[in-house]
Amino acid sequence: MATAAVADFQRDGTLDMVVNLVTPSGVDDPSTARVAEYRPGPLKRSNLGSAHSRHSDIGDHGEVQQLRIANYGGDAYPDLAMLNNAGDGQLDRDVRLTKPGRGPGNNDYELQLKYGQFGTTSEPPSMPADGWKHFYKPCS
């Protein structure tokens, strides 16, 4: 399963990408990601790679099923929302708020309690559908 989110996380005028590749476990215990990276732009045309890619912890805590751009911090930086299969029938909306000049941050329990949401496979948490509109007004 491949998921990606594209935004100007660093607000430097180039698009950045968060990518997550995971092979679903097919059982109740989630798999961890084969690839979970933050790729600051500019991105290479041939493979969407970045000279400054870094590991992201989004794939360390379950099977990410969706990535969405969100506006949780109320600042000028886009944030990241993930629909995450945490196992045992639980689906979470996990969040990573963007830190200026760094891109999406790591897991933060306090931010998860403030902006995240917990649900089940039968009643999944809501995901932002229009977060990108806050950062790309000409396109909205």
mmCIF file with all atom_site columns, C-alpha atoms in Angstrom:
data_model
loop_
_atom_site.group_PDB
_atom_site.id
_atom_site.type_symbol
_atom_site.label_atom_id
_atom_site.label_alt_id
_atom_site.label_comp_id
_atom_site.label_asym_id
_atom_site.label_entity_id
_atom_site.label_seq_id
_atom_site.pdbx_PDB_ins_code
_atom_site.Cartn_x
_atom_site.Cartn_y
_atom_site.Cartn_z
_atom_site.occupancy
_atom_site.B_iso_or_equiv
_atom_site.pdbx_formal_charge
_atom_site.auth_seq_id
_atom_site.auth_comp_id
_atom_site.auth_asym_id
_atom_site.auth_atom_id
_atom_site.pdbx_PDB_model_num
ATOM 1   C CA . MET A 1 1   ? 0.000   0.000  0.000   1.00 0.00 ? 1   MET A CA 1
ATOM 2   C CA . ALA A 1 2   ? 1.492   3.321  -1.044  1.00 0.00 ? 2   ALA A CA 1
ATOM 3   C CA . THR A 1 3   ? 0.404   6.649  0.435   1.00 0.00 ? 3   THR A CA 1
ATOM 4   C CA . ALA A 1 4   ? 1.848   10.101 -0.078  1.00 0.00 ? 4   ALA A CA 1
ATOM 5   C CA . ALA A 1 5   ? 1.145   13.736 0.770   1.00 0.00 ? 5   ALA A CA 1
ATOM 6   C CA . VAL A 1 6   ? 2.620   16.701 -1.061  1.00 0.00 ? 6   VAL A CA 1
ATOM 7   C CA . ALA A 1 7   ? 2.887   20.226 0.371   1.00 0.00 ? 7   ALA A CA 1
ATOM 8   C CA . ASP A 1 8   ? 5.390   23.010 0.921   1.00 0.00 ? 8   ASP A CA 1
ATOM 9   C CA . PHE A 1 9   ? 6.074   21.937 4.500   1.00 0.00 ? 9   PHE A CA 1
ATOM 10  C CA . GLN A 1 10  ? 9.104   24.218 4.871   1.00 0.00 ? 10  GLN A CA 1
ATOM 11  C CA . ARG A 1 11  ? 7.442   27.231 3.191   1.00 0.00 ? 11  ARG A CA 1
ATOM 12  C CA . ASP A 1 12  ? 10.469  27.713 0.960   1.00 0.00 ? 12  ASP A CA 1
ATOM 13  C CA . GLY A 1 13  ? 8.607   27.716 -2.360  1.00 0.00 ? 13  GLY A CA 1
ATOM 14  C CA . THR A 1 14  ? 9.317   24.077 -3.318  1.00 0.00 ? 14  THR A CA 1
ATOM 15  C CA . LEU A 1 15  ? 7.026   21.122 -2.838  1.00 0.00 ? 15  LEU A CA 1
ATOM 16  C CA . ASP A 1 16  ? 8.002   18.463 -0.330  1.00 0.00 ? 16  ASP A CA 1
ATOM 17  C CA . MET A 1 17  ? 6.608   14.956 -0.012  1.00 0.00 ? 17  MET A CA 1
ATOM 18  C CA . VAL A 1 18  ? 5.887   12.468 2.740   1.00 0.00 ? 18  VAL A CA 1
ATOM 19  C CA . VAL A 1 19  ? 5.738   8.900  1.450   1.00 0.00 ? 19  VAL A CA 1
ATOM 20  C CA . ASN A 1 20  ? 4.845   5.633  3.188   1.00 0.00 ? 20  ASN A CA 1
ATOM 21  C CA . LEU A 1 21  ? 5.027   2.129  1.684   1.00 0.00 ? 21  LEU A CA 1
ATOM 22  C CA . VAL A 1 22  ? 3.731   -0.798 3.703   1.00 0.00 ? 22  VAL A CA 1
ATOM 23  C CA . THR A 1 23  ? 2.751   -4.366 2.950   1.00 0.00 ? 23  THR A CA 1
ATOM 24  C CA . PRO A 1 24  ? -0.502  -4.930 4.870   1.00 0.00 ? 24  PRO A CA 1
ATOM 25  C CA . SER A 1 25  ? -0.191  -7.784 7.302   1.00 0.00 ? 25  SER A CA 1
ATOM 26  C CA . GLY A 1 26  ? -3.583  -9.256 6.447   1.00 0.00 ? 26  GLY A CA 1
ATOM 27  C CA . VAL A 1 27  ? -4.168  -9.995 10.132  1.00 0.00 ? 27  VAL A CA 1
ATOM 28  C CA . ASP A 1 28  ? -4.995  -7.900 13.169  1.00 0.00 ? 28  ASP A CA 1
ATOM 29  C CA . ASP A 1 29  ? -1.379  -7.032 13.982  1.00 0.00 ? 29  ASP A CA 1
ATOM 30  C CA . PRO A 1 30  ? -0.151  -4.155 11.797  1.00 0.00 ? 30  PRO A CA 1
ATOM 31  C CA . SER A 1 31  ? 3.005   -4.260 9.710   1.00 0.00 ? 31  SER A CA 1
ATOM 32  C CA . THR A 1 32  ? 5.596   -1.521 9.893   1.00 0.00 ? 32  THR A CA 1
ATOM 33  C CA . ALA A 1 33  ? 6.478   0.478  6.799   1.00 0.00 ? 33  ALA A CA 1
ATOM 34  C CA . ARG A 1 34  ? 9.138   -0.609 4.325   1.00 0.00 ? 34  ARG A CA 1
ATOM 35  C CA . VAL A 1 35  ? 9.627   3.067  3.461   1.00 0.00 ? 35  VAL A CA 1
ATOM 36  C CA . ALA A 1 36  ? 8.522   6.032  5.573   1.00 0.00 ? 36  ALA A CA 1
ATOM 37  C CA . GLU A 1 37  ? 10.265  9.232  4.535   1.00 0.00 ? 37  GLU A CA 1
ATOM 38  C CA . TYR A 1 38  ? 10.016  12.969 4.498   1.00 0.00 ? 38  TYR A CA 1
ATOM 39  C CA . ARG A 1 39  ? 11.481  14.188 1.202   1.00 0.00 ? 39  ARG A CA 1
ATOM 40  C CA . PRO A 1 40  ? 12.127  17.924 1.121   1.00 0.00 ? 40  PRO A CA 1
ATOM 41  C CA . GLY A 1 41  ? 12.077  19.529 -2.321  1.00 0.00 ? 41  GLY A CA 1
ATOM 42  C CA . PRO A 1 42  ? 13.185  19.940 -4.910  1.00 0.00 ? 42  PRO A CA 1
ATOM 43  C CA . LEU A 1 43  ? 12.177  16.406 -5.853  1.00 0.00 ? 43  LEU A CA 1
ATOM 44  C CA . LYS A 1 44  ? 13.895  14.489 -8.633  1.00 0.00 ? 44  LYS A CA 1
ATOM 45  C CA . ARG A 1 45  ? 11.697  14.009 -11.690 1.00 0.00 ? 45  ARG A CA 1
ATOM 46  C CA . SER A 1 46  ? 12.894  10.454 -12.309 1.00 0.00 ? 46  SER A CA 1
ATOM 47  C CA . ASN A 1 47  ? 11.946  8.884  -8.958  1.00 0.00 ? 47  ASN A CA 1
ATOM 48  C CA . LEU A 1 48  ? 10.531  11.680 -6.731  1.00 0.00 ? 48  LEU A CA 1
ATOM 49  C CA . GLY A 1 49  ? 13.564  11.263 -4.490  1.00 0.00 ? 49  GLY A CA 1
ATOM 50  C CA . SER A 1 50  ? 15.249  14.033 -2.565  1.00 0.00 ? 50  SER A CA 1
ATOM 51  C CA . ALA A 1 51  ? 18.891  14.721 -1.805  1.00 0.00 ? 51  ALA A CA 1
ATOM 52  C CA . HIS A 1 52  ? 17.898  15.341 1.823   1.00 0.00 ? 52  HIS A CA 1
ATOM 53  C CA . SER A 1 53  ? 15.391  12.532 2.530   1.00 0.00 ? 53  SER A CA 1
ATOM 54  C CA . ARG A 1 54  ? 15.051  11.483 6.134   1.00 0.00 ? 54  ARG A CA 1
ATOM 55  C CA . HIS A 1 55  ? 13.248  8.691  7.921   1.00 0.00 ? 55  HIS A CA 1
ATOM 56  C CA . SER A 1 56  ? 9.832   9.593  9.310   1.00 0.00 ? 56  SER A CA 1
ATOM 57  C CA . ASP A 1 57  ? 8.372   7.769  12.283  1.00 0.00 ? 57  ASP A CA 1
ATOM 58  C CA . ILE A 1 58  ? 4.912   7.541  10.674  1.00 0.00 ? 58  ILE A CA 1
ATOM 59  C CA . GLY A 1 59  ? 5.555   3.957  9.597   1.00 0.00 ? 59  GLY A CA 1
ATOM 60  C CA . ASP A 1 60  ? 6.855   2.834  12.985  1.00 0.00 ? 60  ASP A CA 1
ATOM 61  C CA . HIS A 1 61  ? 3.490   2.779  14.777  1.00 0.00 ? 61  HIS A CA 1
ATOM 62  C CA . GLY A 1 62  ? 1.169   0.802  12.510  1.00 0.00 ? 62  GLY A CA 1
ATOM 63  C CA . GLU A 1 63  ? -0.063  0.543  8.938   1.00 0.00 ? 63  GLU A CA 1
ATOM 64  C CA . VAL A 1 64  ? -0.704  3.986  7.486   1.00 0.00 ? 64  VAL A CA 1
ATOM 65  C CA . GLN A 1 65  ? -3.708  3.757  5.168   1.00 0.00 ? 65  GLN A CA 1
ATOM 66  C CA . GLN A 1 66  ? -4.113  7.448  4.267   1.00 0.00 ? 66  GLN A CA 1
ATOM 67  C CA . LEU A 1 67  ? -2.043  10.627 4.433   1.00 0.00 ? 67  LEU A CA 1
ATOM 68  C CA . ARG A 1 68  ? -3.746  14.033 4.281   1.00 0.00 ? 68  ARG A CA 1
ATOM 69  C CA . ILE A 1 69  ? -2.681  17.651 4.572   1.00 0.00 ? 69  ILE A CA 1
ATOM 70  C CA . ALA A 1 70  ? -4.211  19.330 7.627   1.00 0.00 ? 70  ALA A CA 1
ATOM 71  C CA . ASN A 1 71  ? -4.185  22.661 9.441   1.00 0.00 ? 71  ASN A CA 1
ATOM 72  C CA . TYR A 1 72  ? -3.963  21.806 13.128  1.00 0.00 ? 72  TYR A CA 1
ATOM 73  C CA . GLY A 1 73  ? -1.469  24.324 14.467  1.00 0.00 ? 73  GLY A CA 1
ATOM 74  C CA . GLY A 1 74  ? -3.285  27.379 13.101  1.00 0.00 ? 74  GLY A CA 1
ATOM 75  C CA . ASP A 1 75  ? 0.037   28.642 11.724  1.00 0.00 ? 75  ASP A CA 1
ATOM 76  C CA . ALA A 1 76  ? 1.412   29.113 8.212   1.00 0.00 ? 76  ALA A CA 1
ATOM 77  C CA . TYR A 1 77  ? 2.770   25.545 7.997   1.00 0.00 ? 77  TYR A CA 1
ATOM 78  C CA . PRO A 1 78  ? 0.829   22.546 6.658   1.00 0.00 ? 78  PRO A CA 1
ATOM 79  C CA . ASP A 1 79  ? 0.485   19.605 9.027   1.00 0.00 ? 79  ASP A CA 1
ATOM 80  C CA . LEU A 1 80  ? 0.029   15.912 8.368   1.00 0.00 ? 80  LEU A CA 1
ATOM 81  C CA . ALA A 1 81  ? -2.889  13.649 9.303   1.00 0.00 ? 81  ALA A CA 1
ATOM 82  C CA . MET A 1 82  ? -2.672  9.863  8.968   1.00 0.00 ? 82  MET A CA 1
ATOM 83  C CA . LEU A 1 83  ? -5.297  7.165  9.121   1.00 0.00 ? 83  LEU A CA 1
ATOM 84  C CA . ASN A 1 84  ? -3.375  4.458  10.898  1.00 0.00 ? 84  ASN A CA 1
ATOM 85  C CA . ASN A 1 85  ? -4.275  0.823  11.565  1.00 0.00 ? 85  ASN A CA 1
ATOM 86  C CA . ALA A 1 86  ? -2.942  0.398  15.089  1.00 0.00 ? 86  ALA A CA 1
ATOM 87  C CA . GLY A 1 87  ? -4.077  -3.238 15.406  1.00 0.00 ? 87  GLY A CA 1
ATOM 88  C CA . ASP A 1 88  ? -6.755  -4.953 17.489  1.00 0.00 ? 88  ASP A CA 1
ATOM 89  C CA . GLY A 1 89  ? -9.496  -3.395 15.339  1.00 0.00 ? 89  GLY A CA 1
ATOM 90  C CA . GLN A 1 90  ? -8.360  0.142  16.124  1.00 0.00 ? 90  GLN A CA 1
ATOM 91  C CA . LEU A 1 91  ? -7.947  2.906  13.548  1.00 0.00 ? 91  LEU A CA 1
ATOM 92  C CA . ASP A 1 92  ? -6.382  6.164  14.698  1.00 0.00 ? 92  ASP A CA 1
ATOM 93  C CA . ARG A 1 93  ? -6.047  9.598  13.188  1.00 0.00 ? 93  ARG A CA 1
ATOM 94  C CA . ASP A 1 94  ? -2.457  10.366 14.049  1.00 0.00 ? 94  ASP A CA 1
ATOM 95  C CA . VAL A 1 95  ? -0.980  13.817 13.547  1.00 0.00 ? 95  VAL A CA 1
ATOM 96  C CA . ARG A 1 96  ? 2.425   15.323 12.877  1.00 0.00 ? 96  ARG A CA 1
ATOM 97  C CA . LEU A 1 97  ? 2.643   19.084 13.199  1.00 0.00 ? 97  LEU A CA 1
ATOM 98  C CA . THR A 1 98  ? 5.195   20.827 11.029  1.00 0.00 ? 98  THR A CA 1
ATOM 99  C CA . LYS A 1 99  ? 8.137   22.488 12.677  1.00 0.00 ? 99  LYS A CA 1
ATOM 100 C CA . PRO A 1 100 ? 9.482   25.570 10.841  1.00 0.00 ? 100 PRO A CA 1
ATOM 101 C CA . GLY A 1 101 ? 12.443  24.656 8.651   1.00 0.00 ? 101 GLY A CA 1
ATOM 102 C CA . ARG A 1 102 ? 12.177  20.939 9.499   1.00 0.00 ? 102 ARG A CA 1
ATOM 103 C CA . GLY A 1 103 ? 9.013   19.517 8.013   1.00 0.00 ? 103 GLY A CA 1
ATOM 104 C CA . PRO A 1 104 ? 6.567   17.233 9.830   1.00 0.00 ? 104 PRO A CA 1
ATOM 105 C CA . GLY A 1 105 ? 7.679   16.453 13.366  1.00 0.00 ? 105 GLY A CA 1
ATOM 106 C CA . ASN A 1 106 ? 7.746   13.166 15.214  1.00 0.00 ? 106 ASN A CA 1
ATOM 107 C CA . ASN A 1 107 ? 5.036   11.537 17.306  1.00 0.00 ? 107 ASN A CA 1
ATOM 108 C CA . ASP A 1 108 ? 4.029   13.761 20.218  1.00 0.00 ? 108 ASP A CA 1
ATOM 109 C CA . TYR A 1 109 ? 1.569   12.286 22.708  1.00 0.00 ? 109 TYR A CA 1
ATOM 110 C CA . GLU A 1 110 ? 0.189   15.657 23.849  1.00 0.00 ? 110 GLU A CA 1
ATOM 111 C CA . LEU A 1 111 ? -0.468  16.763 20.261  1.00 0.00 ? 111 LEU A CA 1
ATOM 112 C CA . GLN A 1 112 ? -2.055  13.385 19.555  1.00 0.00 ? 112 GLN A CA 1
ATOM 113 C CA . LEU A 1 113 ? -4.475  13.904 22.440  1.00 0.00 ? 113 LEU A CA 1
ATOM 114 C CA . LYS A 1 114 ? -5.256  17.446 21.261  1.00 0.00 ? 114 LYS A CA 1
ATOM 115 C CA . TYR A 1 115 ? -5.652  16.877 17.501  1.00 0.00 ? 115 TYR A CA 1
ATOM 116 C CA . GLY A 1 116 ? -5.809  13.114 16.997  1.00 0.00 ? 116 GLY A CA 1
ATOM 117 C CA . GLN A 1 117 ? -8.794  10.833 17.164  1.00 0.00 ? 117 GLN A CA 1
ATOM 118 C CA . PHE A 1 118 ? -9.310  7.173  17.990  1.00 0.00 ? 118 PHE A CA 1
ATOM 119 C CA . GLY A 1 119 ? -11.813 4.900  16.299  1.00 0.00 ? 119 GLY A CA 1
ATOM 120 C CA . THR A 1 120 ? -12.447 1.382  15.103  1.00 0.00 ? 120 THR A CA 1
ATOM 121 C CA . THR A 1 121 ? -12.543 -0.306 11.723  1.00 0.00 ? 121 THR A CA 1
ATOM 122 C CA . SER A 1 122 ? -16.364 -0.085 11.802  1.00 0.00 ? 122 SER A CA 1
ATOM 123 C CA . GLU A 1 123 ? -16.340 3.578  12.976  1.00 0.00 ? 123 GLU A CA 1
ATOM 124 C CA . PRO A 1 124 ? -13.107 5.119  11.688  1.00 0.00 ? 124 PRO A CA 1
ATOM 125 C CA . PRO A 1 125 ? -11.977 8.570  12.812  1.00 0.00 ? 125 PRO A CA 1
ATOM 126 C CA . SER A 1 126 ? -12.724 11.499 10.545  1.00 0.00 ? 126 SER A CA 1
ATOM 127 C CA . MET A 1 127 ? -9.965  12.699 8.238   1.00 0.00 ? 127 MET A CA 1
ATOM 128 C CA . PRO A 1 128 ? -9.462  16.253 6.966   1.00 0.00 ? 128 PRO A CA 1
ATOM 129 C CA . ALA A 1 129 ? -10.626 16.595 3.390   1.00 0.00 ? 129 ALA A CA 1
ATOM 130 C CA . ASP A 1 130 ? -9.762  20.234 2.787   1.00 0.00 ? 130 ASP A CA 1
ATOM 131 C CA . GLY A 1 131 ? -6.550  20.901 4.713   1.00 0.00 ? 131 GLY A CA 1
ATOM 132 C CA . TRP A 1 132 ? -4.706  21.758 1.511   1.00 0.00 ? 132 TRP A CA 1
ATOM 133 C CA . LYS A 1 133 ? -7.121  24.662 0.870   1.00 0.00 ? 133 LYS A CA 1
ATOM 134 C CA . HIS A 1 134 ? -5.578  26.590 3.774   1.00 0.00 ? 134 HIS A CA 1
ATOM 135 C CA . PHE A 1 135 ? -2.201  26.563 2.033   1.00 0.00 ? 135 PHE A CA 1
ATOM 136 C CA . TYR A 1 136 ? -3.134  26.662 -1.669  1.00 0.00 ? 136 TYR A CA 1
ATOM 137 C CA . LYS A 1 137 ? -5.790  29.338 -1.901  1.00 0.00 ? 137 LYS A CA 1
ATOM 138 C CA . PRO A 1 138 ? -5.421  29.868 -5.704  1.00 0.00 ? 138 PRO A CA 1
ATOM 139 C CA . CYS A 1 139 ? -6.305  26.193 -6.248  1.00 0.00 ? 139 CYS A CA 1
ATOM 140 C CA . SER A 1 140 ? -9.256  26.141 -3.889  1.00 0.00 ? 140 SER A CA 1
#
